[in-house]
Amino acid sequence: MATDVVSRLAAVLLAAEGLGVLGLAAWEIAALASGDTGSLSSAIALLVLTALGGVAILAFAVAVWRGLSWGRSGGIVTQLLILAVALGAATGAYAAPTTAVALAVPALVVLALLVLAVRRAAPARERPGADG
């Protein structure tokens, strides 16, 4: 029962991240429409990649909700990528520590939930007769 709660919370938070990334794609569309781009082809490529990323994160959220291991794996990779971006935001000539914290804290929470969900799902697969 506790596994369901952890997995469901992780799925909901992953879905929120996916919607946030799709919101970023909408912002990119607005920038593209207003002409606020240096290169049209680069802006379109970034928009496509951002939208695909948002859809992928939403797919991970659905898979985690359904208890599928590939969703947990994809969600963990997503959190590690977000943490890498947060580290980049925290360092360098144009460091933005507030942005870094705003990215890192939710990523750490979701990462912890996903790791807990993985650990709780593992004993279920080791039981005789359990579907794997």
PDB file of C-alpha atoms in Angstrom:
ATOM      1  CA  MET A   1       0.000   0.000   0.000  1.00  0.00           C
ATOM      2  CA  ALA A   2       2.799   2.429   0.878  1.00  0.00           C
ATOM      3  CA  THR A   3       4.408   1.641  -2.463  1.00  0.00           C
ATOM      4  CA  ASP A   4       1.303   2.898  -4.223  1.00  0.00           C
ATOM      5  CA  VAL A   5       1.420   6.194  -2.334  1.00  0.00           C
ATOM      6  CA  VAL A   6       5.108   6.778  -3.095  1.00  0.00           C
ATOM      7  CA  SER A   7       4.707   5.819  -6.754  1.00  0.00           C
ATOM      8  CA  ARG A   8       1.560   7.880  -7.171  1.00  0.00           C
ATOM      9  CA  LEU A   9       3.175  10.957  -5.598  1.00  0.00           C
ATOM     10  CA  ALA A  10       6.237  10.510  -7.823  1.00  0.00           C
ATOM     11  CA  ALA A  11       3.953  10.185 -10.863  1.00  0.00           C
ATOM     12  CA  VAL A  12       2.028  13.341  -9.980  1.00  0.00           C
ATOM     13  CA  LEU A  13       5.235  15.330  -9.498  1.00  0.00           C
ATOM     14  CA  LEU A  14       6.678  13.965 -12.746  1.00  0.00           C
ATOM     15  CA  ALA A  15       3.479  15.018 -14.514  1.00  0.00           C
ATOM     16  CA  ALA A  16       3.847  18.512 -13.047  1.00  0.00           C
ATOM     17  CA  GLU A  17       7.401  18.656 -14.396  1.00  0.00           C
ATOM     18  CA  GLY A  18       6.198  17.485 -17.801  1.00  0.00           C
ATOM     19  CA  LEU A  19       3.513  20.164 -17.860  1.00  0.00           C
ATOM     20  CA  GLY A  20       6.135  22.720 -16.826  1.00  0.00           C
ATOM     21  CA  VAL A  21       8.329  21.723 -19.764  1.00  0.00           C
ATOM     22  CA  LEU A  22       5.336  21.952 -22.107  1.00  0.00           C
ATOM     23  CA  GLY A  23       4.671  25.408 -20.637  1.00  0.00           C
ATOM     24  CA  LEU A  24       8.232  26.315 -21.560  1.00  0.00           C
ATOM     25  CA  ALA A  25       7.492  25.112 -25.105  1.00  0.00           C
ATOM     26  CA  ALA A  26       4.438  27.404 -25.180  1.00  0.00           C
ATOM     27  CA  TRP A  27       6.657  30.289 -24.072  1.00  0.00           C
ATOM     28  CA  GLU A  28       9.056  29.414 -26.905  1.00  0.00           C
ATOM     29  CA  ILE A  29       6.146  29.517 -29.356  1.00  0.00           C
ATOM     30  CA  ALA A  30       5.241  32.996 -28.106  1.00  0.00           C
ATOM     31  CA  ALA A  31       8.862  34.138 -28.505  1.00  0.00           C
ATOM     32  CA  LEU A  32       8.949  32.655 -31.990  1.00  0.00           C
ATOM     33  CA  ALA A  33       5.681  34.383 -32.957  1.00  0.00           C
ATOM     34  CA  SER A  34       6.887  37.745 -31.653  1.00  0.00           C
ATOM     35  CA  GLY A  35      10.137  37.521 -33.597  1.00  0.00           C
ATOM     36  CA  ASP A  36      12.251  37.336 -30.431  1.00  0.00           C
ATOM     37  CA  THR A  37      14.698  34.802 -31.890  1.00  0.00           C
ATOM     38  CA  GLY A  38      18.192  35.096 -33.296  1.00  0.00           C
ATOM     39  CA  SER A  39      17.881  32.146 -35.638  1.00  0.00           C
ATOM     40  CA  LEU A  40      14.572  30.792 -36.860  1.00  0.00           C
ATOM     41  CA  SER A  41      15.885  27.293 -37.528  1.00  0.00           C
ATOM     42  CA  SER A  42      17.526  27.059 -34.083  1.00  0.00           C
ATOM     43  CA  ALA A  43      14.366  28.336 -32.411  1.00  0.00           C
ATOM     44  CA  ILE A  44      12.222  25.737 -34.184  1.00  0.00           C
ATOM     45  CA  ALA A  45      14.676  22.939 -33.328  1.00  0.00           C
ATOM     46  CA  LEU A  46      14.701  23.998 -29.667  1.00  0.00           C
ATOM     47  CA  LEU A  47      10.899  24.147 -29.655  1.00  0.00           C
ATOM     48  CA  VAL A  48      10.601  20.629 -31.093  1.00  0.00           C
ATOM     49  CA  LEU A  49      13.116  19.208 -28.612  1.00  0.00           C
ATOM     50  CA  THR A  50      11.429  20.943 -25.686  1.00  0.00           C
ATOM     51  CA  ALA A  51       7.993  19.648 -26.696  1.00  0.00           C
ATOM     52  CA  LEU A  52       9.355  16.107 -27.149  1.00  0.00           C
ATOM     53  CA  GLY A  53      10.994  16.323 -23.723  1.00  0.00           C
ATOM     54  CA  GLY A  54       7.728  17.416 -22.120  1.00  0.00           C
ATOM     55  CA  VAL A  55       5.812  14.584 -23.778  1.00  0.00           C
ATOM     56  CA  ALA A  56       8.480  12.083 -22.697  1.00  0.00           C
ATOM     57  CA  ILE A  57       8.274  13.236 -19.077  1.00  0.00           C
ATOM     58  CA  LEU A  58       4.492  12.898 -19.180  1.00  0.00           C
ATOM     59  CA  ALA A  59       4.905   9.383 -20.578  1.00  0.00           C
ATOM     60  CA  PHE A  60       7.251   8.570 -17.686  1.00  0.00           C
ATOM     61  CA  ALA A  61       4.632   9.889 -15.263  1.00  0.00           C
ATOM     62  CA  VAL A  62       1.928   7.657 -16.747  1.00  0.00           C
ATOM     63  CA  ALA A  63       4.258   4.655 -16.626  1.00  0.00           C
ATOM     64  CA  VAL A  64       5.166   5.329 -12.981  1.00  0.00           C
ATOM     65  CA  TRP A  65       1.456   5.633 -12.166  1.00  0.00           C
ATOM     66  CA  ARG A  66       0.915   2.216 -13.764  1.00  0.00           C
ATOM     67  CA  GLY A  67       3.903   0.710 -11.925  1.00  0.00           C
ATOM     68  CA  LEU A  68       6.070   0.147 -15.004  1.00  0.00           C
ATOM     69  CA  SER A  69       9.805   0.058 -14.390  1.00  0.00           C
ATOM     70  CA  TRP A  70      10.771   1.953 -17.545  1.00  0.00           C
ATOM     71  CA  GLY A  71       8.860   4.975 -16.278  1.00  0.00           C
ATOM     72  CA  ARG A  72      10.799   4.968 -13.008  1.00  0.00           C
ATOM     73  CA  SER A  73      14.076   4.617 -14.915  1.00  0.00           C
ATOM     74  CA  GLY A  74      13.206   7.447 -17.281  1.00  0.00           C
ATOM     75  CA  GLY A  75      12.069   9.592 -14.375  1.00  0.00           C
ATOM     76  CA  ILE A  76      15.355   9.032 -12.554  1.00  0.00           C
ATOM     77  CA  VAL A  77      17.358   9.993 -15.657  1.00  0.00           C
ATOM     78  CA  THR A  78      15.178  13.094 -16.019  1.00  0.00           C
ATOM     79  CA  GLN A  79      15.888  14.154 -12.434  1.00  0.00           C
ATOM     80  CA  LEU A  80      19.635  13.664 -12.936  1.00  0.00           C
ATOM     81  CA  LEU A  81      19.474  15.851 -16.049  1.00  0.00           C
ATOM     82  CA  ILE A  82      17.558  18.518 -14.126  1.00  0.00           C
ATOM     83  CA  LEU A  83      20.197  18.395 -11.375  1.00  0.00           C
ATOM     84  CA  ALA A  84      22.912  18.865 -14.015  1.00  0.00           C
ATOM     85  CA  VAL A  85      21.098  21.950 -15.305  1.00  0.00           C
ATOM     86  CA  ALA A  86      20.747  23.225 -11.729  1.00  0.00           C
ATOM     87  CA  LEU A  87      24.480  22.785 -11.180  1.00  0.00           C
ATOM     88  CA  GLY A  88      25.136  24.741 -14.346  1.00  0.00           C
ATOM     89  CA  ALA A  89      22.791  27.482 -13.161  1.00  0.00           C
ATOM     90  CA  ALA A  90      24.618  27.672  -9.817  1.00  0.00           C
ATOM     91  CA  THR A  91      28.089  28.082 -11.308  1.00  0.00           C
ATOM     92  CA  GLY A  92      29.876  30.141 -13.913  1.00  0.00           C
ATOM     93  CA  ALA A  93      30.016  33.782 -14.853  1.00  0.00           C
ATOM     94  CA  TYR A  94      26.240  34.134 -15.043  1.00  0.00           C
ATOM     95  CA  ALA A  95      25.371  32.095 -11.945  1.00  0.00           C
ATOM     96  CA  ALA A  96      21.751  32.259 -10.779  1.00  0.00           C
ATOM     97  CA  PRO A  97      21.655  30.530  -7.370  1.00  0.00           C
ATOM     98  CA  THR A  98      17.925  31.110  -6.914  1.00  0.00           C
ATOM     99  CA  THR A  99      17.178  29.400 -10.212  1.00  0.00           C
ATOM    100  CA  ALA A 100      19.532  26.570  -9.273  1.00  0.00           C
ATOM    101  CA  VAL A 101      17.717  25.967  -5.994  1.00  0.00           C
ATOM    102  CA  ALA A 102      14.307  26.221  -7.688  1.00  0.00           C
ATOM    103  CA  LEU A 103      15.387  23.469 -10.084  1.00  0.00           C
ATOM    104  CA  ALA A 104      17.333  21.285  -7.650  1.00  0.00           C
ATOM    105  CA  VAL A 105      14.914  21.011  -4.726  1.00  0.00           C
ATOM    106  CA  PRO A 106      11.950  19.512  -6.651  1.00  0.00           C
ATOM    107  CA  ALA A 107      14.335  17.271  -8.623  1.00  0.00           C
ATOM    108  CA  LEU A 108      15.832  15.912  -5.399  1.00  0.00           C
ATOM    109  CA  VAL A 109      12.365  15.251  -3.965  1.00  0.00           C
ATOM    110  CA  VAL A 110      11.180  13.416  -7.085  1.00  0.00           C
ATOM    111  CA  LEU A 111      14.480  11.527  -7.320  1.00  0.00           C
ATOM    112  CA  ALA A 112      14.123  10.337  -3.726  1.00  0.00           C
ATOM    113  CA  LEU A 113      10.521   9.234  -4.348  1.00  0.00           C
ATOM    114  CA  LEU A 114      11.492   7.354  -7.501  1.00  0.00           C
ATOM    115  CA  VAL A 115      14.371   5.572  -5.765  1.00  0.00           C
ATOM    116  CA  LEU A 116      12.001   4.583  -2.956  1.00  0.00           C
ATOM    117  CA  ALA A 117       9.499   3.331  -5.519  1.00  0.00           C
ATOM    118  CA  VAL A 118      12.208   1.253  -7.219  1.00  0.00           C
ATOM    119  CA  ARG A 119      13.353  -0.234  -3.920  1.00  0.00           C
ATOM    120  CA  ARG A 120       9.798  -1.123  -2.938  1.00  0.00           C
ATOM    121  CA  ALA A 121       9.014  -2.643  -6.334  1.00  0.00           C
ATOM    122  CA  ALA A 122      12.077  -4.923  -6.298  1.00  0.00           C
ATOM    123  CA  PRO A 123      10.854  -7.367  -3.597  1.00  0.00           C
ATOM    124  CA  ALA A 124       7.585  -7.848  -5.499  1.00  0.00           C
ATOM    125  CA  ARG A 125       9.539  -9.122  -8.528  1.00  0.00           C
ATOM    126  CA  GLU A 126      11.579 -11.537  -6.417  1.00  0.00           C
ATOM    127  CA  ARG A 127       8.514 -13.377  -5.084  1.00  0.00           C
ATOM    128  CA  PRO A 128       7.679 -16.679  -6.783  1.00  0.00           C
ATOM    129  CA  GLY A 129       4.894 -16.280  -9.301  1.00  0.00           C
ATOM    130  CA  ALA A 130       5.300 -12.482  -9.496  1.00  0.00           C
ATOM    131  CA  ASP A 131       5.137 -11.027 -12.982  1.00  0.00           C
ATOM    132  CA  GLY A 132       8.439  -9.465 -13.981  1.00  0.00           C
TER     133      GLY A 132
END
